[in-house]
């Protein structure tokens, strides 16, 4: 009998608890709080993750990349639990299959080494046995990101533009033939004019190389353009998740609506620029009982203050909100007009 393929990635109630010291006491909070989703093995996709600063996007990415240990919950890659992999298995297999791309394209390269050094190192490490085979292979991966070896050979990172350096970083990630790239704000340090071309490249990689991309961004415009599905994060929760046209075209969660309509037209990053300081008013959103958005929600109801909203399947997406929970709505009429 034909066995169904396991999914590529299964994120199951993943949680990361951090402790923050305040004087002599220490408070714990959930930076990622029960996040669950899967990436299909047979159909590659761009899975966008958005949310304001401090919502847990980077922490989620770091757990998926094996850089941060989950406090609870499980992470499965193909049919294996990532927590059960030995160090050797991680190096030989997992870290090749799941590759990171970070925000600052220069951070991954030493200013003292020509940038092609990294590509040769990765290619030779991967499986190329000769310099000549590595040459051909590197040229191939560079072409996938719209560059050629002639353009970068012998050049130092400071001789490249941010866009070129990010392309090299992506080429290096591709050199181990990954099936998943986790890109944490890969375009936010680039000029607005370059962002679309990099994001477009992710779409091409998905089509041509069968690579799935978890694309973390502040920028709803590129998420909308590149994403197949989107997850919207709020203080560690995924509050809305589904096809990008539906979630951003017709957001259901009051927080998603808030994100969408508070974006200034000129610079989509502006609104989320502030780093979240746990001492600020919203700090209690991490730890409050009930819905974490209750303090800011224009449609808040009594129940939201005391109960964690369930994940409701509604209009083709999952939304964590009592507004779409028939049972709760029958019991308790909204105190204010629903948005
Ligand atoms: N190592 C750590 N120790 C304690 N707290 C941490 C640690 N790493 C992150 N945090 C906190 O966890 C929360 C989530 O942070 P995270 O970096 O995942 O958010 P983010 O969504 O990526 O934000 P941004 O959009 O600013 O990149 C923040 O309040 C952050 O201060
Ligand atoms: Mg981040």
PDB file of C-alpha atoms in Angstrom, residues 125-227:
ATOM      1  CA  UNK A 125      32.475  20.237   2.256  1.00  0.00           C
ATOM      2  CA  UNK A 126      29.271  19.167   0.578  1.00  0.00           C
ATOM      3  CA  UNK A 127      30.464  16.604  -1.926  1.00  0.00           C
ATOM      4  CA  UNK A 128      32.695  18.132  -4.585  1.00  0.00           C
ATOM      5  CA  UNK A 129      35.962  16.283  -4.631  1.00  0.00           C
ATOM      6  CA  UNK A 130      37.976  18.429  -7.016  1.00  0.00           C
ATOM      7  CA  UNK A 131      38.498  22.132  -7.483  1.00  0.00           C
ATOM      8  CA  UNK A 132      37.203  21.844 -11.051  1.00  0.00           C
ATOM      9  CA  UNK A 133      33.988  20.106  -9.995  1.00  0.00           C
ATOM     10  CA  UNK A 134      33.556  22.773  -7.301  1.00  0.00           C
ATOM     11  CA  UNK A 135      34.067  25.520  -9.925  1.00  0.00           C
ATOM     12  CA  UNK A 136      31.264  24.191 -12.062  1.00  0.00           C
ATOM     13  CA  UNK A 137      29.002  23.581  -9.132  1.00  0.00           C
ATOM     14  CA  UNK A 138      29.510  27.066  -7.705  1.00  0.00           C
ATOM     15  CA  UNK A 139      28.791  28.637 -11.036  1.00  0.00           C
ATOM     16  CA  UNK A 140      25.584  26.638 -11.158  1.00  0.00           C
ATOM     17  CA  UNK A 141      24.339  27.784  -7.733  1.00  0.00           C
ATOM     18  CA  UNK A 142      25.366  31.369  -8.467  1.00  0.00           C
ATOM     19  CA  UNK A 143      23.309  31.284 -11.637  1.00  0.00           C
ATOM     20  CA  UNK A 144      20.306  30.247  -9.588  1.00  0.00           C
ATOM     21  CA  UNK A 145      20.593  33.561  -7.732  1.00  0.00           C
ATOM     22  CA  UNK A 146      21.302  35.628 -10.834  1.00  0.00           C
ATOM     23  CA  UNK A 147      25.099  35.929 -10.439  1.00  0.00           C
ATOM     24  CA  UNK A 148      28.124  34.352 -12.081  1.00  0.00           C
ATOM     25  CA  UNK A 149      31.485  33.341 -10.711  1.00  0.00           C
ATOM     26  CA  UNK A 150      33.154  36.020 -12.868  1.00  0.00           C
ATOM     27  CA  UNK A 151      31.207  38.713 -11.017  1.00  0.00           C
ATOM     28  CA  UNK A 152      32.386  37.756  -7.563  1.00  0.00           C
ATOM     29  CA  UNK A 153      35.633  35.823  -7.894  1.00  0.00           C
ATOM     30  CA  UNK A 154      38.377  37.245  -5.682  1.00  0.00           C
ATOM     31  CA  UNK A 155      36.183  40.079  -4.448  1.00  0.00           C
ATOM     32  CA  UNK A 156      35.915  40.961  -0.786  1.00  0.00           C
ATOM     33  CA  UNK A 157      32.543  41.482   0.932  1.00  0.00           C
ATOM     34  CA  UNK A 158      33.003  45.268   1.096  1.00  0.00           C
ATOM     35  CA  UNK A 159      33.307  45.336  -2.697  1.00  0.00           C
ATOM     36  CA  UNK A 160      29.792  43.970  -3.098  1.00  0.00           C
ATOM     37  CA  UNK A 161      26.456  45.723  -2.742  1.00  0.00           C
ATOM     38  CA  UNK A 162      24.046  44.529  -0.045  1.00  0.00           C
ATOM     39  CA  UNK A 163      21.887  42.919  -2.714  1.00  0.00           C
ATOM     40  CA  UNK A 164      24.856  41.039  -4.224  1.00  0.00           C
ATOM     41  CA  UNK A 165      26.067  39.904  -0.809  1.00  0.00           C
ATOM     42  CA  UNK A 166      22.587  38.613   0.042  1.00  0.00           C
ATOM     43  CA  UNK A 167      22.523  36.714  -3.259  1.00  0.00           C
ATOM     44  CA  UNK A 168      25.871  35.120  -2.398  1.00  0.00           C
ATOM     45  CA  UNK A 169      24.533  34.217   1.058  1.00  0.00           C
ATOM     46  CA  UNK A 170      21.539  32.561  -0.605  1.00  0.00           C
ATOM     47  CA  UNK A 171      23.802  30.777  -3.119  1.00  0.00           C
ATOM     48  CA  UNK A 172      25.824  29.449  -0.233  1.00  0.00           C
ATOM     49  CA  UNK A 173      22.641  28.215   1.447  1.00  0.00           C
ATOM     50  CA  UNK A 174      21.634  26.512  -1.819  1.00  0.00           C
ATOM     51  CA  UNK A 175      25.010  24.799  -2.209  1.00  0.00           C
ATOM     52  CA  UNK A 176      24.016  21.956   0.115  1.00  0.00           C
ATOM     53  CA  UNK A 177      20.796  21.304  -1.848  1.00  0.00           C
ATOM     54  CA  UNK A 178      18.443  22.171   1.012  1.00  0.00           C
ATOM     55  CA  UNK A 179      14.730  21.501   0.879  1.00  0.00           C
ATOM     56  CA  UNK A 180      13.932  24.293   3.336  1.00  0.00           C
ATOM     57  CA  UNK A 181      15.344  27.790   3.712  1.00  0.00           C
ATOM     58  CA  UNK A 182      14.494  29.796   6.814  1.00  0.00           C
ATOM     59  CA  UNK A 183      14.979  33.447   5.877  1.00  0.00           C
ATOM     60  CA  UNK A 184      14.701  35.893   8.789  1.00  0.00           C
ATOM     61  CA  UNK A 185      14.073  39.397   7.419  1.00  0.00           C
ATOM     62  CA  UNK A 186      16.316  38.724   4.402  1.00  0.00           C
ATOM     63  CA  UNK A 187      15.437  41.955   2.618  1.00  0.00           C
ATOM     64  CA  UNK A 188      14.925  44.448   5.410  1.00  0.00           C
ATOM     65  CA  UNK A 189      18.464  45.846   5.156  1.00  0.00           C
ATOM     66  CA  UNK A 190      18.267  46.217   1.402  1.00  0.00           C
ATOM     67  CA  UNK A 191      17.036  49.165  -0.611  1.00  0.00           C
ATOM     68  CA  UNK A 192      13.331  49.000  -1.299  1.00  0.00           C
ATOM     69  CA  UNK A 193      14.118  48.722  -5.014  1.00  0.00           C
ATOM     70  CA  UNK A 194      16.052  45.487  -4.479  1.00  0.00           C
ATOM     71  CA  UNK A 195      13.620  43.796  -2.158  1.00  0.00           C
ATOM     72  CA  UNK A 196      11.246  42.565  -4.814  1.00  0.00           C
ATOM     73  CA  UNK A 197      14.051  41.028  -6.868  1.00  0.00           C
ATOM     74  CA  UNK A 198      15.292  38.954  -3.924  1.00  0.00           C
ATOM     75  CA  UNK A 199      11.769  37.948  -2.976  1.00  0.00           C
ATOM     76  CA  UNK A 200      11.107  37.065  -6.593  1.00  0.00           C
ATOM     77  CA  UNK A 201      14.149  34.851  -6.495  1.00  0.00           C
ATOM     78  CA  UNK A 202      12.623  32.860  -3.637  1.00  0.00           C
ATOM     79  CA  UNK A 203       9.631  32.203  -5.853  1.00  0.00           C
ATOM     80  CA  UNK A 204      11.895  31.029  -8.670  1.00  0.00           C
ATOM     81  CA  UNK A 205      13.826  28.767  -6.306  1.00  0.00           C
ATOM     82  CA  UNK A 206      10.571  27.271  -5.165  1.00  0.00           C
ATOM     83  CA  UNK A 207       9.505  26.590  -8.756  1.00  0.00           C
ATOM     84  CA  UNK A 208      12.856  25.484 -10.173  1.00  0.00           C
ATOM     85  CA  UNK A 209      14.646  23.900  -7.227  1.00  0.00           C
ATOM     86  CA  UNK A 210      11.692  22.638  -5.200  1.00  0.00           C
ATOM     87  CA  UNK A 211      12.867  24.569  -2.154  1.00  0.00           C
ATOM     88  CA  UNK A 212      10.359  25.721   0.450  1.00  0.00           C
ATOM     89  CA  UNK A 213      11.031  29.010   2.199  1.00  0.00           C
ATOM     90  CA  UNK A 214       9.892  30.225   5.588  1.00  0.00           C
ATOM     91  CA  UNK A 215       9.964  33.929   4.870  1.00  0.00           C
ATOM     92  CA  UNK A 216       9.974  36.119   7.977  1.00  0.00           C
ATOM     93  CA  UNK A 217       9.275  39.763   7.366  1.00  0.00           C
ATOM     94  CA  UNK A 218       7.884  43.036   8.652  1.00  0.00           C
ATOM     95  CA  UNK A 219       6.831  43.927   5.181  1.00  0.00           C
ATOM     96  CA  UNK A 220       3.283  42.885   4.367  1.00  0.00           C
ATOM     97  CA  UNK A 221       3.711  43.909   0.721  1.00  0.00           C
ATOM     98  CA  UNK A 222       6.476  41.378   0.001  1.00  0.00           C
ATOM     99  CA  UNK A 223       4.714  38.777   2.166  1.00  0.00           C
ATOM    100  CA  UNK A 224       1.605  39.243   0.054  1.00  0.00           C
ATOM    101  CA  UNK A 225       3.540  39.133  -3.174  1.00  0.00           C
ATOM    102  CA  UNK A 226       5.765  36.144  -2.403  1.00  0.00           C
ATOM    103  CA  UNK A 227       3.816  34.104   0.113  1.00  0.00           C
TER     104      UNK A 227
END
